[in-house]
Amino acid sequence: MRAFATLLERLAFTPARNAKLRLIGDYLARTPDPDRGWALAALTGGLKLRTVTPSLLRALAEERVDTELFALSYDFVGDLAETIALIWPAPDQGTDISLSEVVTTLQTTKKPDLPALIAGWLDTLGPSERYALLKLATRGLRVGVSARLTHVALAQHAGEDGPPADRIGEVWHGLAPPYPGLFDWLAGGPEPETQARAPFRPVMLAHPADAEALAPLNPAEFAAEWKWDGVRVQAVSQGGARHLYTRRGEDISAAFPDLVAALDFDGVIDGELLVRQDDAIAPFGELQKRLNRKTVTRAMLASHPAHLRAYDLLHWQRRDLRPLPLTDRRAALETAVAQIANPRIDLSPPVPFTDWATLDTLRAAPPDPVIEGVMIKRHDSLYLPGRPKGPWFKWKRDPMVVDAVMLYAQRGHGKRSGYYSDFTFGVWDGDALVPVGKAYFGFTDAELRDLDRFVRQNTTDRFGPVRQVKPDLVLEVAFEGLNASPRHKSGLAMRFPRISRIRWDKPAAEADRIDTLRAMLPANPLTSARGG
Amino acid sequence: MTKQTEASNDMAQEPLLTPTPQGLFCPRGGFHIDPVRPVARALITHGHADHARAGHGAVLATAQTLDIMAIRYGADFTATRQQADGSIAINDVTVRFHPAGHVLGSAQIAVSGAGQRVVVSGDYARQPNPACAAFEPVPCDIFVTEATFGLPVFRHPPPQAEIARLMASLAAFPDRPHLIGAYALGKAQRVIALLRQAGYDGPIHIHGALQKLCDYHIAQGIDLGDLRPATTERGRKLDARIVIAPPSAFAATWVHRFRDPVIAHASGWMAVRARARQRGVELPLVISDHADWPDLICTILDTGAGEVWVTHGREEALVRWCALHQIPARPLRLVGYEDEPE
């Protein structure tokens, strides 16, 4: 547990991706099997453990510590597992238990035996390990490590002669924790056999393009289709198992039982997950309500039915179609969707065009608000994992822009240490500025220095690493979309906001008003009056 | 027991010490201890800014505290000064300074009079500290304690273990300078001395604000090794592995001279994750110059005090502990002292 606890501690305070990779790499190099496999599963949320409830922990703590002292401590620390880890009366230099022992014991212990088991461990472990144990047992490890990051770390661990991250990802999804054979394979051994049915296949991604980049290319060699604003998914139905994966390989099947029920075929479809009502596709914000849920209510299934719009076909009836050109895969996809014959699954229609100018017009004014641009794919492109240069492009609709006023700035980390680099901005609502978003990229290093200077010279208040600034500087903010959001004070949430220009010239009074933003909200077929 | 009861009765008539807006006051002696505003006569426990202020009529403190006050405030920080050495009679009481183990020169002040002894701890620590003399428990009737880390969640790890974490981070990120936030008086020198004890003998760069106080520690015989100023030409990056600076420097443009630094912070508060996160710290180091919960309790028991007064910090929890152990205790709610300040 000690090495795992140390890793967890460092990861929790390390925001930079490369630094995270370094920490995970060091851990993998030093930790034996099967501990390192269990650790990766724990970090990426792949561990299925019996969940220890907060009330069980609270009861344990109150057996050992005066209630009032515990309450004062919890109030100060603010996190139950952390309070218990710190307050538990045990030796500070405890004996260590292996992560494997903790995981396998937690998996097999019956519920009535849990309190004694946890208390016994807390009595022997040191404070940092107690914290790791409690976070593990309450499934509260939130350290920002994605499966993809783990695959990259594993690829780095394997070295240049080892398999690439995409291949590791594919194998990873076919193995169950603690991933037997994985590390042998990375060290040059045989590739482990994947037991899983319906595994995830690494997704093919497109490079962004614009008119200039496309100009030298021959439009006749390319097909185009709409780029729908949903969640790119891989629907896998093989060997009796069905899974819905995100493009990073995260399994989101549990949140979409309605769509999973419709995967009545043998194959792998690449498509866009959308929420549909009648003939209309709902804006992204409506789909978001169904994401990140462990279960879904019946009401939600009825009001926000899930839909799959198919782009590509990777496997069909035990045949791997990925080595075929797009034209052949597309023909197979059309046949497959017709065979499935379920209204929840349809084809992404082709967008015919003869020259780039025509496509540009279509891209800029798509026929549906839930289209965010066009995908451009070579007719002869094979389905390759990752983001190969050349075969696929995405040409997005121009972003929405708004002129907002900088309100707060927060210091960055790592290379941005000491620079105010995260900016909260607002627009006018009457005479007041209401915050509408936060952006931390889009500017050059030179502009960052100028922004940092502005923040330092115009600070009106400080809250820890955050400064409030005189509302004087107008930032042109570009964003990909806007959703209604009851969680934000303004009632709006921007997608991918970034600073596209710094308007040193523009007076703050001329920044945009909240009405301008509200007018940009997509018409919502689920909540607005029908027929319009 | 009888003696203590009598003493308590005496005290009820005329207390040896009493809290006032200026700080703890001794009516029989006519002096304040660590006053937060200028007074005629001040006894100072240690040189931290919230305890040692300039502008008093007369100051009595250890020689090192007097030196530190002169370094920080200039030689004219007080009209007259006296060095604490042995027992000193002041009007109707006798005072004596005992090491507090907090920072260089730090002392507890024992005040005796009318058959009673009160010990004012000031800030104190029980962990060994290579940068100052060790705490010495003084038997007393009333123990006036701090409670900065007065919650049972605070159990400081051995500082050597925290330095080992720092060394591990240096090994994991050899290309990133490690910037350690540490208060200029005491913490900075302690971190440096701990690094030296751990065998790190490379150069340590220090922020300009630490120079005079580091020089003073060296003059007092504390070996800090190869210290270099963390200065560089404008616009140039500074190549340094370990840099010590007051934490406030990390909010200043000063930090721009370092390429992709790891920001560390040495403080007892770093035991609580939310505190470390609020500061934007990447490597929290739990190194404190204050007593943790077990040491607060062990010290109360060591002094054998029949009564405990709590000056500042998390007083409710310590008062609660005293109540659970049948020791009369009360919070003084003194204003003006910071939690482990910066």
Tab-separated table of C-alpha atoms in Angstrom, chain A residues 136-366:
chain	number	residue	atom	x	y	z
A	136	LEU	CA	-10.139	2.795	-2.471
A	137	ALA	CA	-12.807	1.219	-0.294
A	138	THR	CA	-15.255	4.113	-0.721
A	139	ARG	CA	-14.449	4.295	-4.454
A	140	GLY	CA	-13.510	7.907	-4.028
A	141	LEU	CA	-10.175	7.974	-5.878
A	142	ARG	CA	-10.460	11.013	-8.047
A	143	VAL	CA	-7.022	11.626	-9.427
A	144	GLY	CA	-7.683	12.487	-13.057
A	145	VAL	CA	-6.042	9.455	-14.626
A	146	SER	CA	-7.816	8.264	-17.760
A	147	ALA	CA	-7.447	4.827	-19.309
A	148	ARG	CA	-5.734	6.523	-22.248
A	149	LEU	CA	-3.129	8.190	-20.013
A	150	THR	CA	-2.443	4.791	-18.488
A	151	HIS	CA	-1.900	3.237	-21.921
A	152	VAL	CA	0.587	5.968	-22.801
A	153	ALA	CA	2.379	5.357	-19.489
A	154	LEU	CA	2.474	1.633	-20.253
A	155	ALA	CA	3.841	2.302	-23.748
A	156	GLN	CA	6.573	4.505	-22.259
A	157	HIS	CA	7.286	1.783	-19.719
A	158	ALA	CA	7.633	-0.780	-22.522
A	159	GLY	CA	10.112	1.451	-24.343
A	160	GLU	CA	10.642	2.103	-28.035
A	161	ASP	CA	10.681	-1.578	-29.016
A	162	GLY	CA	7.450	-2.274	-27.183
A	163	PRO	CA	3.898	-1.999	-28.478
A	164	PRO	CA	2.381	1.467	-29.032
A	165	ALA	CA	-0.254	2.908	-26.695
A	166	ASP	CA	-3.132	2.129	-29.070
A	167	ARG	CA	-2.245	-1.533	-29.269
A	168	ILE	CA	-1.870	-1.638	-25.482
A	169	GLY	CA	-5.294	-0.049	-25.173
A	170	GLU	CA	-6.816	-2.740	-27.350
A	171	VAL	CA	-5.265	-5.552	-25.323
A	172	TRP	CA	-6.010	-3.782	-22.043
A	173	HIS	CA	-9.700	-3.756	-22.814
A	174	GLY	CA	-9.607	-7.474	-23.381
A	175	LEU	CA	-8.071	-8.189	-19.984
A	176	ALA	CA	-9.530	-7.968	-16.526
A	177	PRO	CA	-7.606	-6.447	-13.607
A	178	PRO	CA	-4.855	-7.074	-12.592
A	179	TYR	CA	-4.221	-7.646	-16.331
A	180	PRO	CA	-2.337	-10.975	-16.245
A	181	GLY	CA	0.382	-11.259	-18.870
A	182	LEU	CA	0.295	-7.555	-19.702
A	183	PHE	CA	3.632	-6.673	-18.141
A	184	ASP	CA	5.346	-9.799	-19.495
A	185	TRP	CA	4.200	-8.763	-22.948
A	186	LEU	CA	5.521	-5.215	-22.460
A	187	ALA	CA	8.857	-6.714	-21.408
A	188	GLY	CA	9.060	-8.666	-24.676
A	189	GLY	CA	6.983	-11.735	-23.838
A	190	PRO	CA	4.014	-13.113	-25.797
A	191	GLU	CA	0.905	-11.016	-26.241
A	192	PRO	CA	-1.665	-12.073	-23.649
A	193	GLU	CA	-4.833	-13.649	-24.924
A	194	THR	CA	-7.777	-11.410	-24.349
A	195	GLN	CA	-10.573	-13.179	-22.587
A	196	ALA	CA	-13.089	-10.418	-22.910
A	197	ARG	CA	-15.803	-10.702	-25.424
A	198	ALA	CA	-16.719	-7.463	-27.187
A	199	PRO	CA	-13.461	-5.615	-26.554
A	200	PHE	CA	-12.816	-1.994	-27.475
A	201	ARG	CA	-10.831	-1.221	-30.648
A	202	PRO	CA	-8.728	1.950	-30.820
A	203	VAL	CA	-10.584	4.623	-32.707
A	204	MET	CA	-9.495	6.472	-35.852
A	205	LEU	CA	-9.442	10.241	-35.473
A	206	ALA	CA	-9.279	13.162	-37.908
A	207	HIS	CA	-7.010	16.162	-38.171
A	208	PRO	CA	-8.566	19.628	-38.139
A	209	ALA	CA	-8.476	21.317	-41.530
A	210	ASP	CA	-9.507	24.580	-43.165
A	211	ALA	CA	-9.943	25.874	-46.717
A	212	GLU	CA	-6.219	26.521	-47.032
A	213	ALA	CA	-5.223	23.010	-45.936
A	214	LEU	CA	-7.763	21.376	-48.245
A	215	ALA	CA	-7.047	23.512	-51.335
A	216	PRO	CA	-4.196	21.325	-52.700
A	217	LEU	CA	-6.272	18.136	-52.290
A	218	ASN	CA	-8.458	16.649	-55.004
A	219	PRO	CA	-12.094	16.739	-53.826
A	220	ALA	CA	-12.927	13.740	-56.036
A	221	GLU	CA	-10.810	11.527	-53.793
A	222	PHE	CA	-12.856	12.338	-50.724
A	223	ALA	CA	-16.270	11.642	-49.247
A	224	ALA	CA	-17.922	13.994	-46.786
A	225	GLU	CA	-20.477	13.529	-44.029
A	226	TRP	CA	-21.845	15.679	-41.226
A	227	LYS	CA	-19.987	15.868	-37.975
A	228	TRP	CA	-22.708	15.453	-35.343
A	229	ASP	CA	-22.391	17.144	-31.994
A	230	GLY	CA	-22.810	14.224	-29.654
A	231	VAL	CA	-20.373	11.728	-28.155
A	232	ARG	CA	-18.253	9.619	-30.497
A	233	VAL	CA	-18.824	5.998	-29.481
A	234	GLN	CA	-17.982	2.480	-30.461
A	235	ALA	CA	-20.923	0.087	-30.186
A	236	VAL	CA	-19.651	-3.464	-29.825
A	237	SER	CA	-21.848	-6.525	-29.857
A	238	GLN	CA	-19.858	-9.733	-30.066
A	239	GLY	CA	-19.952	-13.194	-28.566
A	240	GLY	CA	-23.111	-12.371	-26.658
A	241	ALA	CA	-21.604	-9.323	-24.916
A	242	ARG	CA	-22.582	-5.737	-25.661
A	243	HIS	CA	-20.645	-2.612	-24.818
A	244	LEU	CA	-20.804	1.055	-25.586
A	245	TYR	CA	-17.351	2.642	-25.388
A	246	THR	CA	-16.264	6.269	-25.698
A	247	ARG	CA	-13.468	7.013	-28.128
A	248	ARG	CA	-11.044	6.717	-25.214
A	249	GLY	CA	-12.317	3.236	-24.403
A	250	GLU	CA	-14.354	4.159	-21.328
A	251	ASP	CA	-17.311	1.811	-20.990
A	252	ILE	CA	-20.517	3.867	-20.734
A	253	SER	CA	-22.963	0.999	-21.330
A	254	ALA	CA	-24.566	1.334	-17.900
A	255	ALA	CA	-25.871	4.816	-18.662
A	256	PHE	CA	-27.454	3.790	-21.970
A	257	PRO	CA	-29.411	0.539	-21.496
A	258	ASP	CA	-31.912	1.600	-24.174
A	259	LEU	CA	-29.252	1.788	-26.855
A	260	VAL	CA	-27.423	-1.308	-25.590
A	261	ALA	CA	-30.706	-3.243	-25.987
A	262	ALA	CA	-30.770	-2.178	-29.619
A	263	LEU	CA	-27.307	-3.606	-30.375
A	264	ASP	CA	-28.838	-6.756	-31.750
A	265	PHE	CA	-26.120	-7.778	-34.186
A	266	ASP	CA	-22.632	-9.248	-34.345
A	267	GLY	CA	-20.172	-6.463	-35.103
A	268	VAL	CA	-18.535	-3.182	-34.169
A	269	ILE	CA	-20.063	0.121	-35.243
A	270	ASP	CA	-18.306	3.485	-34.999
A	271	GLY	CA	-20.825	6.283	-34.644
A	272	GLU	CA	-22.161	9.254	-32.754
A	273	LEU	CA	-24.205	8.873	-29.610
A	274	LEU	CA	-27.097	11.341	-29.673
A	275	VAL	CA	-30.345	11.991	-27.871
A	276	ARG	CA	-33.316	12.043	-30.142
A	277	GLN	CA	-36.889	13.106	-30.068
A	278	ASP	CA	-39.131	12.265	-32.974
A	279	ASP	CA	-37.281	13.463	-36.036
A	280	ALA	CA	-35.042	15.930	-34.266
A	281	ILE	CA	-31.669	15.451	-32.616
A	282	ALA	CA	-31.487	17.179	-29.241
A	283	PRO	CA	-28.645	19.622	-28.493
A	284	PHE	CA	-25.546	18.330	-26.718
A	285	GLY	CA	-26.756	19.685	-23.380
A	286	GLU	CA	-29.621	17.185	-23.375
A	287	LEU	CA	-27.258	14.292	-24.061
A	288	GLN	CA	-25.070	15.508	-21.230
A	289	LYS	CA	-27.903	14.861	-18.785
A	290	ARG	CA	-27.534	11.157	-19.530
A	291	LEU	CA	-23.751	11.024	-19.290
A	292	ASN	CA	-21.765	10.135	-16.169
A	293	ARG	CA	-24.603	8.220	-14.580
A	294	LYS	CA	-24.390	4.790	-13.056
A	295	THR	CA	-28.089	4.194	-13.552
A	296	VAL	CA	-30.778	5.932	-15.535
A	297	THR	CA	-34.393	6.563	-14.550
A	298	ARG	CA	-37.344	5.356	-16.547
A	299	ALA	CA	-38.492	8.954	-17.009
A	300	MET	CA	-35.120	9.861	-18.474
A	301	LEU	CA	-35.243	6.895	-20.845
A	302	ALA	CA	-38.598	8.128	-22.110
A	303	SER	CA	-37.772	11.828	-22.370
A	304	HIS	CA	-34.168	11.459	-23.580
A	305	PRO	CA	-33.968	8.314	-25.720
A	306	ALA	CA	-30.466	7.416	-26.889
A	307	HIS	CA	-29.660	7.067	-30.560
A	308	LEU	CA	-26.707	5.877	-32.594
A	309	ARG	CA	-25.836	7.536	-35.889
A	310	ALA	CA	-23.450	5.189	-37.668
A	311	TYR	CA	-20.266	6.453	-39.358
A	312	ASP	CA	-18.237	3.312	-39.944
A	313	LEU	CA	-18.132	-0.457	-39.574
A	314	LEU	CA	-15.059	-2.108	-38.011
A	315	HIS	CA	-16.255	-5.684	-37.665
A	316	TRP	CA	-19.237	-7.505	-39.096
A	317	GLN	CA	-20.171	-11.108	-38.451
A	318	ARG	CA	-16.692	-12.108	-37.290
A	319	ARG	CA	-14.958	-10.336	-40.131
A	320	ASP	CA	-12.438	-7.527	-39.454
A	321	LEU	CA	-13.272	-4.779	-41.987
A	322	ARG	CA	-10.600	-2.347	-40.836
A	323	PRO	CA	-8.091	-3.303	-43.569
A	324	LEU	CA	-10.711	-2.511	-46.275
A	325	PRO	CA	-11.007	0.907	-47.943
A	326	LEU	CA	-13.688	3.273	-46.697
A	327	THR	CA	-15.860	2.744	-49.813
A	328	ASP	CA	-16.172	-0.967	-49.013
A	329	ARG	CA	-16.742	-0.384	-45.314
A	330	ARG	CA	-19.409	2.182	-46.099
A	331	ALA	CA	-21.243	-0.262	-48.387
A	332	ALA	CA	-21.063	-2.913	-45.655
A	333	LEU	CA	-22.315	-0.382	-43.113
A	334	GLU	CA	-25.347	0.466	-45.248
A	335	THR	CA	-26.236	-3.208	-45.537
A	336	ALA	CA	-25.654	-3.757	-41.810
A	337	VAL	CA	-27.846	-0.850	-40.704
A	338	ALA	CA	-30.579	-2.044	-43.037
A	339	GLN	CA	-30.348	-5.541	-41.517
A	340	ILE	CA	-30.426	-4.239	-37.948
A	341	ALA	CA	-33.597	-2.360	-38.870
A	342	ASN	CA	-33.924	-0.596	-35.551
A	343	PRO	CA	-35.007	3.075	-35.568
A	344	ARG	CA	-32.456	3.783	-32.808
A	345	ILE	CA	-29.613	3.091	-35.211
A	346	ASP	CA	-29.380	4.954	-38.491
A	347	LEU	CA	-26.816	6.003	-41.092
A	348	SER	CA	-24.962	9.248	-41.043
A	349	PRO	CA	-26.009	10.513	-44.474
A	350	PRO	CA	-23.316	11.363	-47.037
A	351	VAL	CA	-22.879	15.014	-47.984
A	352	PRO	CA	-22.390	15.172	-51.747
A	353	PHE	CA	-20.048	17.884	-53.028
A	354	THR	CA	-17.910	18.560	-56.058
A	355	ASP	CA	-15.526	21.264	-54.901
A	356	TRP	CA	-14.244	22.620	-51.583
A	357	ALA	CA	-16.146	25.916	-51.949
A	358	THR	CA	-19.465	24.066	-52.023
A	359	LEU	CA	-18.468	22.100	-48.953
A	360	ASP	CA	-17.393	25.308	-47.222
A	361	THR	CA	-20.880	26.769	-47.723
A	362	LEU	CA	-22.482	23.616	-46.343
A	363	ARG	CA	-20.123	23.542	-43.386
A	364	ALA	CA	-20.776	27.167	-42.486
A	365	ALA	CA	-24.569	26.768	-42.611
A	366	PRO	CA	-25.466	23.154	-41.808
